[in-house]
Short mmCIF file of C-alpha atoms and ligand atoms in Angstrom, two decimals:
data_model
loop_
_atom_site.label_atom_id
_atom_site.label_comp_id
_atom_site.label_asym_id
_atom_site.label_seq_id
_atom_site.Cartn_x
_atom_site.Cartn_y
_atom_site.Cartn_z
CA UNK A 5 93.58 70.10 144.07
CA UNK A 6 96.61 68.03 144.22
CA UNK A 7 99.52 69.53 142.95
CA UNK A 8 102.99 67.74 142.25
CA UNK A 9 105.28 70.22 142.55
CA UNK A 10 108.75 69.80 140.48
CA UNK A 11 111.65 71.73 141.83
CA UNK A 12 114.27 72.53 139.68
CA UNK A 13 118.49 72.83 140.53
CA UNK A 14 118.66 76.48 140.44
CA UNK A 15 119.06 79.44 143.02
CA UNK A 16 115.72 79.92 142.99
CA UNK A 17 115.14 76.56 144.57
CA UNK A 18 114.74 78.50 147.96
CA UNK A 19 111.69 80.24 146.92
CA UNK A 20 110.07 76.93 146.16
CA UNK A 21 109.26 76.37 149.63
CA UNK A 22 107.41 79.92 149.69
CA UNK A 23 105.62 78.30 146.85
CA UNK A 24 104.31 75.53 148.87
CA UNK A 25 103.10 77.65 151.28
CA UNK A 26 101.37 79.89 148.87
CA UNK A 27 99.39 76.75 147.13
CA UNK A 28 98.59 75.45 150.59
CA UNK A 29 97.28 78.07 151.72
CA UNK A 30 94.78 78.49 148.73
CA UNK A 31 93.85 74.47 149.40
CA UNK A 32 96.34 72.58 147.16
CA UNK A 33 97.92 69.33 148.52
CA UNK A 34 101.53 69.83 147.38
CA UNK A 35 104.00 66.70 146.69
CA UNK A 36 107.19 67.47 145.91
CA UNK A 37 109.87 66.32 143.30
CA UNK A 38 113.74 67.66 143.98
CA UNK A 39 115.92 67.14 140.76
CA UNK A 40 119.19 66.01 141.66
CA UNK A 41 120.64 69.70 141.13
CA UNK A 42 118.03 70.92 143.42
CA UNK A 43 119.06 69.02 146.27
CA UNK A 44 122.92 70.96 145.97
CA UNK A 45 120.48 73.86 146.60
CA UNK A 46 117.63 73.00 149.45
CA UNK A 47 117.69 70.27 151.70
CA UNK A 48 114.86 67.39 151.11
CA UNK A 49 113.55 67.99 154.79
CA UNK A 50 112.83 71.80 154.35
CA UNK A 51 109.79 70.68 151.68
CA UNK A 52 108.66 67.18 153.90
CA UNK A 53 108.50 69.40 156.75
CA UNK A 54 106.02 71.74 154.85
CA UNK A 55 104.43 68.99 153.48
CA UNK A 56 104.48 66.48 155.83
CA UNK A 57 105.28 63.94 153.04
CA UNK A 58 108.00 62.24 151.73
CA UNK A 59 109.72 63.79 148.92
CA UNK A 60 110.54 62.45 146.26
CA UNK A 61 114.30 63.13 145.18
CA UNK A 62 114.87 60.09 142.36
CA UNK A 63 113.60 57.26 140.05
CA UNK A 64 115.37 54.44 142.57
CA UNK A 65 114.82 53.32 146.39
CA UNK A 66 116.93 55.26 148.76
CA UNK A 67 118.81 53.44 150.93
CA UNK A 68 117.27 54.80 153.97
CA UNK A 69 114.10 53.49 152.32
CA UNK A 70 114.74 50.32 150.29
CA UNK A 71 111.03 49.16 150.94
CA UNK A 72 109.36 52.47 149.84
CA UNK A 73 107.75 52.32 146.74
CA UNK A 74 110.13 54.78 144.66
CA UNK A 75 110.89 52.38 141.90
CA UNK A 76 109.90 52.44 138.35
CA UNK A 77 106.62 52.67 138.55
CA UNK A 78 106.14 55.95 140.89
CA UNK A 79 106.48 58.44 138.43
CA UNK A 80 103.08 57.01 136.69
CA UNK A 81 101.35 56.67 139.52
CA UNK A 82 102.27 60.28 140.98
CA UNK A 83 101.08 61.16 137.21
CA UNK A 84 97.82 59.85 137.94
CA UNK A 85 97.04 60.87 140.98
CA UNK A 86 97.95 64.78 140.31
CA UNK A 87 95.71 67.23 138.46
CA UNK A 88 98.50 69.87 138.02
CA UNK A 89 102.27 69.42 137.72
CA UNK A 90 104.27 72.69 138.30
CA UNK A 91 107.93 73.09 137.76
CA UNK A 92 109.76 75.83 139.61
CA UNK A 93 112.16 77.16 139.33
CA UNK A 94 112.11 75.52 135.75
CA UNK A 95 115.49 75.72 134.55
CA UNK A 96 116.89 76.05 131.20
CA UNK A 97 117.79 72.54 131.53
CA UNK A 98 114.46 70.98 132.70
CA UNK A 99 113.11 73.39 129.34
CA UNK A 100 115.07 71.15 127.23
CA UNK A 101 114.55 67.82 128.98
CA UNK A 102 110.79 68.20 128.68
CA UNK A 103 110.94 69.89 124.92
CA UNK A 104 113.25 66.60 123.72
CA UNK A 105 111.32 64.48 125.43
CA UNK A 106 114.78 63.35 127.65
CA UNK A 107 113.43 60.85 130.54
CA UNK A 108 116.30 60.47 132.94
CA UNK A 109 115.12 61.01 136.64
CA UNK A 110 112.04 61.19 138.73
CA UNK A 111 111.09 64.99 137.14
CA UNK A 112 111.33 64.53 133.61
CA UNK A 113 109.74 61.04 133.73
CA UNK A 114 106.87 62.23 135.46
CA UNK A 115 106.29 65.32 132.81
CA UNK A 116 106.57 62.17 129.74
CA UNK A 117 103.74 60.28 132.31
CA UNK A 118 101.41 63.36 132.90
CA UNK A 119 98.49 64.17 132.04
CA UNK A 120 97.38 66.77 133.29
CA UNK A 121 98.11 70.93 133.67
CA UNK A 122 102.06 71.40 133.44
CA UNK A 123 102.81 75.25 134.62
CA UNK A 124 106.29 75.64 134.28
CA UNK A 125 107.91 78.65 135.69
CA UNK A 126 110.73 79.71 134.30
CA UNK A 127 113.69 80.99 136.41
CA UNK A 128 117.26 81.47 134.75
CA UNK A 129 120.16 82.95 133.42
CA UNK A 130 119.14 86.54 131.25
CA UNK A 131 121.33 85.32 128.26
CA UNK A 132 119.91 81.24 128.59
CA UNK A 133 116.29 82.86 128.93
CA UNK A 134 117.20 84.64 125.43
CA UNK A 135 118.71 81.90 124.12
CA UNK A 136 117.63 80.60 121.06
CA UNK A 137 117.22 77.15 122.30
CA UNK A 138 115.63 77.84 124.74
CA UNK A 139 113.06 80.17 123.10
CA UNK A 140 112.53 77.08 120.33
CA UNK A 141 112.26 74.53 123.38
CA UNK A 142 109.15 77.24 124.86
CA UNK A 143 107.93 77.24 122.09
CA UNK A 144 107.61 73.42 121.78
CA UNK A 145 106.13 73.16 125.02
CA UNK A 146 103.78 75.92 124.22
CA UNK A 147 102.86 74.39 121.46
CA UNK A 148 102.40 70.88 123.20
CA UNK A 149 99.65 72.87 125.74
CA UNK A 150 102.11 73.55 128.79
CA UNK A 151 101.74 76.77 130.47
CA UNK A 152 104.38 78.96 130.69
CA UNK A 153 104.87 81.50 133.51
CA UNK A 154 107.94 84.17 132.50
CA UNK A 155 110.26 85.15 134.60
CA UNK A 156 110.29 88.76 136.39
CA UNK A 157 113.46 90.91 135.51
CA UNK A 158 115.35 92.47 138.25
CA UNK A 159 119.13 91.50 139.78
CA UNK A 160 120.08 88.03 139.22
CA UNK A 161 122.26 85.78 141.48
CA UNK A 162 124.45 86.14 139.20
CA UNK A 163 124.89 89.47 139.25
CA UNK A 164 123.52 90.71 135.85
CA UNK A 165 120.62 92.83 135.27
CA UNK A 166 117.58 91.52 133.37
CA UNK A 167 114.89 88.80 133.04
CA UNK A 168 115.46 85.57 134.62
CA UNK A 169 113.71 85.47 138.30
CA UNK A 170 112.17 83.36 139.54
CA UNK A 171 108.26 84.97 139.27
CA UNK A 172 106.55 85.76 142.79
CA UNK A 173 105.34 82.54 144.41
CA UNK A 174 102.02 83.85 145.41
CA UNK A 175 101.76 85.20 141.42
CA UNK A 176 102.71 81.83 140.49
CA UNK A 177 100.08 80.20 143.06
CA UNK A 178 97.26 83.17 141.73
CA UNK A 179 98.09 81.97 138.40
CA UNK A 180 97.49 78.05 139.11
CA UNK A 181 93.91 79.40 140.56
CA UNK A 182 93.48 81.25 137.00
CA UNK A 183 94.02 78.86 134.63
CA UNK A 184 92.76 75.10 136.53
CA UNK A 185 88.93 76.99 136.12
CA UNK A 186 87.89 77.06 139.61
CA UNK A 187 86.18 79.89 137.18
CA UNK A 188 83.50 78.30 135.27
CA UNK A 189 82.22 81.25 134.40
CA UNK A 190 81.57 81.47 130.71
CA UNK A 191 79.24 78.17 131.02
CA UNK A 192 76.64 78.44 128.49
CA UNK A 193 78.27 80.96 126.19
CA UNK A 194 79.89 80.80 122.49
CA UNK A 195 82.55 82.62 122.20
CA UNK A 196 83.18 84.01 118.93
CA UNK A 197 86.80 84.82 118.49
CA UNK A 198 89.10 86.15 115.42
CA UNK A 199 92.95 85.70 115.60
CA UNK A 200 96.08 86.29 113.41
CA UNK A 201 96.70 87.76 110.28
CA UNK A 202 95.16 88.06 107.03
CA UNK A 203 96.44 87.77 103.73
CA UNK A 204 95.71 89.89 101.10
CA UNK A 205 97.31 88.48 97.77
CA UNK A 206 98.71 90.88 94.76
CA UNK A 207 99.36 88.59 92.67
CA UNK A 208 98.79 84.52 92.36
CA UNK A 209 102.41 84.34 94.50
CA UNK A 210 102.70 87.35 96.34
CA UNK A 211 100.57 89.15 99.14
CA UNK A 212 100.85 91.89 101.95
CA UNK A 213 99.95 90.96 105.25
CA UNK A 214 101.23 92.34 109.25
CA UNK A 215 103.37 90.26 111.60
CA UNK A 216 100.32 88.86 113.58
CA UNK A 217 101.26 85.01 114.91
CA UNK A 218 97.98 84.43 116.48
CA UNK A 219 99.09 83.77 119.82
CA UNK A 220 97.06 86.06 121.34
CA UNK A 221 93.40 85.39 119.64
CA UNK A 222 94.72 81.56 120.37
CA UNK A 223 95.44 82.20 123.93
CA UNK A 224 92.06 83.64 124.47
CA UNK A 225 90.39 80.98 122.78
CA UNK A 226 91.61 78.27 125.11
CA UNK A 227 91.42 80.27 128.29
CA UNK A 228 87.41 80.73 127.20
CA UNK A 229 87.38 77.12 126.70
CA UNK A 230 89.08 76.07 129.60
CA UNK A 231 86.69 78.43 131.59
CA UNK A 232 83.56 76.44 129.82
CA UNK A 233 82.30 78.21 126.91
CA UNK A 234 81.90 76.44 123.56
CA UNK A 235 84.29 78.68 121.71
CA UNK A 236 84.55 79.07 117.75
CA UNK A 237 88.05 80.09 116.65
CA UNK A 238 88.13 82.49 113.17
CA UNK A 239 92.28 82.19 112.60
CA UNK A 240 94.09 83.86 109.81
CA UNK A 241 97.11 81.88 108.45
CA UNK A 242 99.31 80.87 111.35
CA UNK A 243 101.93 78.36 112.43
CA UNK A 244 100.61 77.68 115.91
CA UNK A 245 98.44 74.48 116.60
CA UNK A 246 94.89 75.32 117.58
CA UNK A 247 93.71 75.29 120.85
CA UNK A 248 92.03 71.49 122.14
CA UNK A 249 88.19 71.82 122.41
CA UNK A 250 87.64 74.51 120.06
CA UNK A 251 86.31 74.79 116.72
CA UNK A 252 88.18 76.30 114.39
CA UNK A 253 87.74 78.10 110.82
CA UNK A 254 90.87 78.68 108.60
CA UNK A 255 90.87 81.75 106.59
CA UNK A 256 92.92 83.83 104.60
CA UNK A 257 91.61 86.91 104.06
CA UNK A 258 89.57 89.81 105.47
CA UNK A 259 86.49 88.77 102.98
CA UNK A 260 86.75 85.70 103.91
CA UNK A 261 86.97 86.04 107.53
CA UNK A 262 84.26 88.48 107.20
CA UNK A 263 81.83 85.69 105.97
CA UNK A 264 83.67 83.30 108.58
CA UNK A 265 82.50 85.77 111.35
CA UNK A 266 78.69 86.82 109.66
CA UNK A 267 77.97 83.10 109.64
CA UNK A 268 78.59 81.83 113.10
CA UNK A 269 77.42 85.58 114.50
CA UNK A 270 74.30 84.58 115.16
CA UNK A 271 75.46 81.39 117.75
CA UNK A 272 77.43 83.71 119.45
CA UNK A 273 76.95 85.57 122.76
CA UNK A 274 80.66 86.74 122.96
CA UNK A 275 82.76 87.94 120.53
CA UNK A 276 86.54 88.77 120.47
CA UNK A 277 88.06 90.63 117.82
CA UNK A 278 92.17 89.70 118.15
CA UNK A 279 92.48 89.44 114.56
CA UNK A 280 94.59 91.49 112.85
CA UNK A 281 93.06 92.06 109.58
CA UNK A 282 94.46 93.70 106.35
CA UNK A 283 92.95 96.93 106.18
CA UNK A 284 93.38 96.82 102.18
CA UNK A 285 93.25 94.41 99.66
CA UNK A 286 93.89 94.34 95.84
CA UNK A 287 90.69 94.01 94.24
CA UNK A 288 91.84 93.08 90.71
CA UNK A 289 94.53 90.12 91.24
CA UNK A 290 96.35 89.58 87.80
CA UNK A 291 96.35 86.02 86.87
CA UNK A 292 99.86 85.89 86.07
CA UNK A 293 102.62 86.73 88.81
CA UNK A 294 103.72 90.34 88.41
CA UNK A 295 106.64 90.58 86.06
CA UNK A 296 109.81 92.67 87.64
CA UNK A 297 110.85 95.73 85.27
CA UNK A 298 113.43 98.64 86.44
CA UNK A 299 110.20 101.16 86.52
CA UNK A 300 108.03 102.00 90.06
CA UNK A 301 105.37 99.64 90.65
CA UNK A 302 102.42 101.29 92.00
CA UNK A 303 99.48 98.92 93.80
CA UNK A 304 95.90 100.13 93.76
CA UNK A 305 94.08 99.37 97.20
CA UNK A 306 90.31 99.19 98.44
CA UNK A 307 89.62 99.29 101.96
CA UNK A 308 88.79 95.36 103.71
CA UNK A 309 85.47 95.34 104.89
CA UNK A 310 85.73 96.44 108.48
CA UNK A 311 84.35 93.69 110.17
CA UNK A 312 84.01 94.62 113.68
CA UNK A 313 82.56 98.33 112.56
CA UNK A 314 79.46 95.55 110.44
CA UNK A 315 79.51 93.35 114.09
CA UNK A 316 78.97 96.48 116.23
CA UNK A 317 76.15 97.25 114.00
CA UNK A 318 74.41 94.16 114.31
CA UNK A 319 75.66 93.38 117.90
CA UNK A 320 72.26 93.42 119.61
CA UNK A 321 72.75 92.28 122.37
CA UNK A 322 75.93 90.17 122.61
CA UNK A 323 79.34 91.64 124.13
CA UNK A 324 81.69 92.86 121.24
CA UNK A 325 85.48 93.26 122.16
CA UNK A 326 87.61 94.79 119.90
CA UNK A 327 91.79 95.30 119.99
CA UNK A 328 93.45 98.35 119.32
CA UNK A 329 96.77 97.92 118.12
CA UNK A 330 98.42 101.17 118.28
CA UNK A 331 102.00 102.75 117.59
CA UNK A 332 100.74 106.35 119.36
CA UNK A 333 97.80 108.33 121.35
CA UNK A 334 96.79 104.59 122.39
CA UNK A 335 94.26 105.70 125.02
CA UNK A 336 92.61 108.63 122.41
CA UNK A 337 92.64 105.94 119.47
CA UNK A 338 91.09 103.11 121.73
CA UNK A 339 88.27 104.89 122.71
CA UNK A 340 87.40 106.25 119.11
CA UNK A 341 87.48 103.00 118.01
CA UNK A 342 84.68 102.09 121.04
CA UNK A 343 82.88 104.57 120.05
CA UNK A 344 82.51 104.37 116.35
CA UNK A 345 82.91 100.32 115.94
CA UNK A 346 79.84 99.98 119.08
CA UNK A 347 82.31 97.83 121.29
CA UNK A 348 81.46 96.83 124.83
CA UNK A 349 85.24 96.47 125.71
CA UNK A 350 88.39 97.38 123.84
CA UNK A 351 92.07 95.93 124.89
CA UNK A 352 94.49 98.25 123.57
CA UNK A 353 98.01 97.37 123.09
CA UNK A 354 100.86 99.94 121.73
CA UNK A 355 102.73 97.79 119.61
CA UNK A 356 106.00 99.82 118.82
CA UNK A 357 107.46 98.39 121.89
CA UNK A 358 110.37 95.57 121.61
CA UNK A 359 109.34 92.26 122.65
CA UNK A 360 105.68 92.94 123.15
CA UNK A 361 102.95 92.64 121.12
CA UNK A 362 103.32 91.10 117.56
CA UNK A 363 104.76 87.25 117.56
CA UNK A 364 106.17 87.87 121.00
CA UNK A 365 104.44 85.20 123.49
CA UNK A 366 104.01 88.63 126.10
CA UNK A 367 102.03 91.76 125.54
CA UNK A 368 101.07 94.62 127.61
CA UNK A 369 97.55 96.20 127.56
CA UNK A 370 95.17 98.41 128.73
CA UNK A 371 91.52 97.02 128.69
CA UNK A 372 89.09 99.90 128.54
CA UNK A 373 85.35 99.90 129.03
CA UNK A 374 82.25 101.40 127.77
CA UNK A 375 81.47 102.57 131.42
CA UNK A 376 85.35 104.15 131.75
CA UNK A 377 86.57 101.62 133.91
CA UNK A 378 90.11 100.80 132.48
CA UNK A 379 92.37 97.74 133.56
CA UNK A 380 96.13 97.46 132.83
CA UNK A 381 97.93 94.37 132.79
CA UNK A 382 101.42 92.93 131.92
CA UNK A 383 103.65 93.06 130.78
CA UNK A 384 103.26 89.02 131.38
CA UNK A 385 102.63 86.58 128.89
CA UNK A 386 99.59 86.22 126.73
CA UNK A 387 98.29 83.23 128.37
CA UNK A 388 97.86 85.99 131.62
CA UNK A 389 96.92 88.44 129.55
CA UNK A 390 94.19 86.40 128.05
CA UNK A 391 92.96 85.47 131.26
CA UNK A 392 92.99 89.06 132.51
CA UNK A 393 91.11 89.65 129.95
CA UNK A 394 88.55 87.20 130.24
CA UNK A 395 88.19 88.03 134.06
CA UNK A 396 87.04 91.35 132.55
CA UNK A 397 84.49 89.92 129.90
CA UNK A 398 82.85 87.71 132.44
CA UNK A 399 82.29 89.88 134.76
CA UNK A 400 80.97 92.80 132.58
CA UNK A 401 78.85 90.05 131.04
CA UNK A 402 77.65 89.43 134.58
CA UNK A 403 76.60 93.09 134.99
CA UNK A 404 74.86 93.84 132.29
CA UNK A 405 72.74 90.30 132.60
CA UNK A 406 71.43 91.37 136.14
O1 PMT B 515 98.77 87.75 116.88
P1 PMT B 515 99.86 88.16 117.85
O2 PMT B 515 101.25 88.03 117.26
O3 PMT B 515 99.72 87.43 119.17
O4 PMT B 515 99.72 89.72 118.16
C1 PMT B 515 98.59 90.17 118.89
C2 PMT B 515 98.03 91.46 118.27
C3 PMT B 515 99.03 92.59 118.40
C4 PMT B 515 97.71 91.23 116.78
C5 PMT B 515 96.69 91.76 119.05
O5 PMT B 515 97.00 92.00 120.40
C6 PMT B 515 95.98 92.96 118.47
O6 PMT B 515 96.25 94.10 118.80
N1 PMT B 515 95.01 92.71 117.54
C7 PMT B 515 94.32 93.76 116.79
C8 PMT B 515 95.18 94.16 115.63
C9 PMT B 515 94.51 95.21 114.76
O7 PMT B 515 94.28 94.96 113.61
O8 PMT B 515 94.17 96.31 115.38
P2 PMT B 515 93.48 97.59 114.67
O9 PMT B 515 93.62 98.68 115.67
O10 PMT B 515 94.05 97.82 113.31
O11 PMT B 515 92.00 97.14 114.49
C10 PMT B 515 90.99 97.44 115.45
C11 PMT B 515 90.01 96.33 115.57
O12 PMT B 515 89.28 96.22 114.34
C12 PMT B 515 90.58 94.96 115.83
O13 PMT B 515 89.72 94.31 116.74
C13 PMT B 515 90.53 94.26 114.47
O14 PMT B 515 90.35 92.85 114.59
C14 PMT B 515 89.30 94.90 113.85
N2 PMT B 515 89.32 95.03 112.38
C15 PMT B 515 90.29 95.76 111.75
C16 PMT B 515 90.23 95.92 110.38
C17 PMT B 515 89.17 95.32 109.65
N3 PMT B 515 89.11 95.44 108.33
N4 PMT B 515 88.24 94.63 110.30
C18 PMT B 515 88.28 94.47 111.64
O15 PMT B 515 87.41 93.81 112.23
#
């Protein structure tokens, strides 16, 4: 595969070159890009003598080579001849360059001009990581289909404690493998999968809901995309953008997704349950908003239909994954809930711990099996976790086919 590889002005610059070893050892071609800033950090000639290619350091002709074809036009034709385009370390300030759309060297040209897969690995500052901006300018990007690989938390350069580091090169290199579907391995199958919240209304302005963004069931959708299977999104009201290539159903609540999910059961040969659906709803919604008087309001509830419990029933023999979203005895509660709702897989996430979980773009969880086997992974961010998780689906799927 041929990767451009975008090197960003920060300490971490060093561990670039481990980087390019790590991708060329798995097969990659690597050219490199050196921001301006990352040229005060590594010389040039440590990454063309790894590469054996000229690197490219800016948008003009050098002056040691005024006939070489940096000029204008290299950036687009480096964007066309690259499948993958992966920035590291990415730098708070290449974040915001790419999230703004800012075009003002070789780097942040290119990522206007490409195409293609952008993994950007993040390496910075604890407090610029946690910035706002630059949570708002991930998100962006997110949004916009790049990749995001989070930093690891340990000591900094700078001498604080925290996140920021630059991730492990060969992680970063294990991760290009995972997501550029050398694995084809859901080919032929629909994945069914449920994501986000659902509303249940009280009243024609009110309802109760749970802090579920969707990123998780949206993460998973892609990745089974992106790994070949036609894949039929069931979302709950979200802000996110849906995932390219997949067909998606908007729905508000659990009755609805209910029918959402009953309907397209019978296509599917996988489902995924990341929804997380309202476990009661107000049967009898007054027509007129609820008036506010100085007395207790009490709400009556019914219980939602619980759809994966009616799924597991009439499972056959597709592969039923539910979520357990737990706040204690995560292990005990995961495998009741294989048990009783008939799942093949469950991926149980406790989800009382800060910055994991709900609306956070990471999460940490244990996938268990029917069979015992159980898998933890993170915490990383859901685009990892939803491969992880995948890697587990396809090859149980595999086992019980043969
Ligand atoms: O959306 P994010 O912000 O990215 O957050 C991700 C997540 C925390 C929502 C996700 O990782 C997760 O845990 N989803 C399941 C949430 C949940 O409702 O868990 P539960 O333990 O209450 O439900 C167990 C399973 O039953 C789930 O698969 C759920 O989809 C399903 N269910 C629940 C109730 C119901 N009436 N019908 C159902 O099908």
């Amino acid at each position: 595969m041929h990767v451009v590889l975008g090197v960003g002005g920060g300490i971490a610059a060093y561990k670039a070159a481990e980087l390019v070893r790590a991708l060329q050892t798995r097969g990659h071609q690597v050219q490199v890009v050196m921001t301006q800033a990352a040229q005060e950090f590594v010389r040039p000639l440590t990454f063309s003598a790894l590469t054996g290619q000229r690197v490219i350091t800016g948008l003009w002709p050098q002056d040691s080579d005024p006939g070489e074809l940096s000029s204008a036009v290299e950036h687009i034709a480096v964007a066309q001849q690259s499948e993958v385009l992966i920035v590291a370390p990415a730098t708070a300030d290449l974040v915001a360059k790419f999230a703004t759309g800012l075009a003002d060297d070789f780097l942040s040209t290119l990522y206007l001009a490409f195409t293609g897969t952008t993994i950007l690995a993040a390496a910075m500052n604890t407090a610029m990581w946690q910035h706002p901006a630059t949570r708002q300018n991930l998100d962006t990007l997110r949004t916009r289909g790049c990749l995001i690989v989070e930093p690891d938390e340990g000591w900094l350069a700078c001498g604080t404690l925290g996140a920021g580091r630059l991730p492990d090169p060969v992680r970063i290199a294990e991760y290009l493998d995972s997501v550029t579907h050398h694995k084809r391995d859901l080919e032929g199958e629909v994945v069914l999968v449920t994501a986000g919240p659902t509303q249940e209304p009280i009243d024609p302005v009110r309802y109760i809901s749970n802090r579920s963004s969707g990123k998780m069931g949206y993460a998973i959708a892609e990745a089974a995309a992106h790994r070949g299977a036609r894949v039929i999104l069931v979302s709950g009201p979200v802000k996110i953008a849906p995932p390219h290539s997949v067909e998606t159903i908007q729905v508000r609540t659990a009755h609805e997704m209910r029918t959402a999910v009953m309907e397209h059961l019978a296509e599917a040969t996988i489902i995924i349950k990341a929804a997380a659906v309202a476990d009661y709803f107000v049967s009898e919604i007054p027509k007129q908003k609820l008036k506010k008087t100085a007395t207790r309001l009490s709400l009556e509830l019914d219980p939602t239909p619980d759809i994966l419990a009616e799924v597991g029933q009439r499972k056959g023999d597709r592969l039923l994954i539910g979520f357990a979203a737990e706040t204690q005895n995560l292990m005990e509660e995961a495998r009741r809930k294989m048990a009783s709702k008939n799942c093949d897989m469950v991926v149980a996430n406790l989800v009382n711990q800060d910055g994991l979980g709900f609306e956070s773009d990471q999460n940490e969880v244990e996938i268990i099996t029917r069979a015992g086997q159980r898998t933890h992974v993170g915490p990383a961010d859901k685009t990892e976790i939803a491969e992880k998780i995948l890697d587990q689906v396809a090859s149980l799927h595999l086992s019980l086919r043969v």
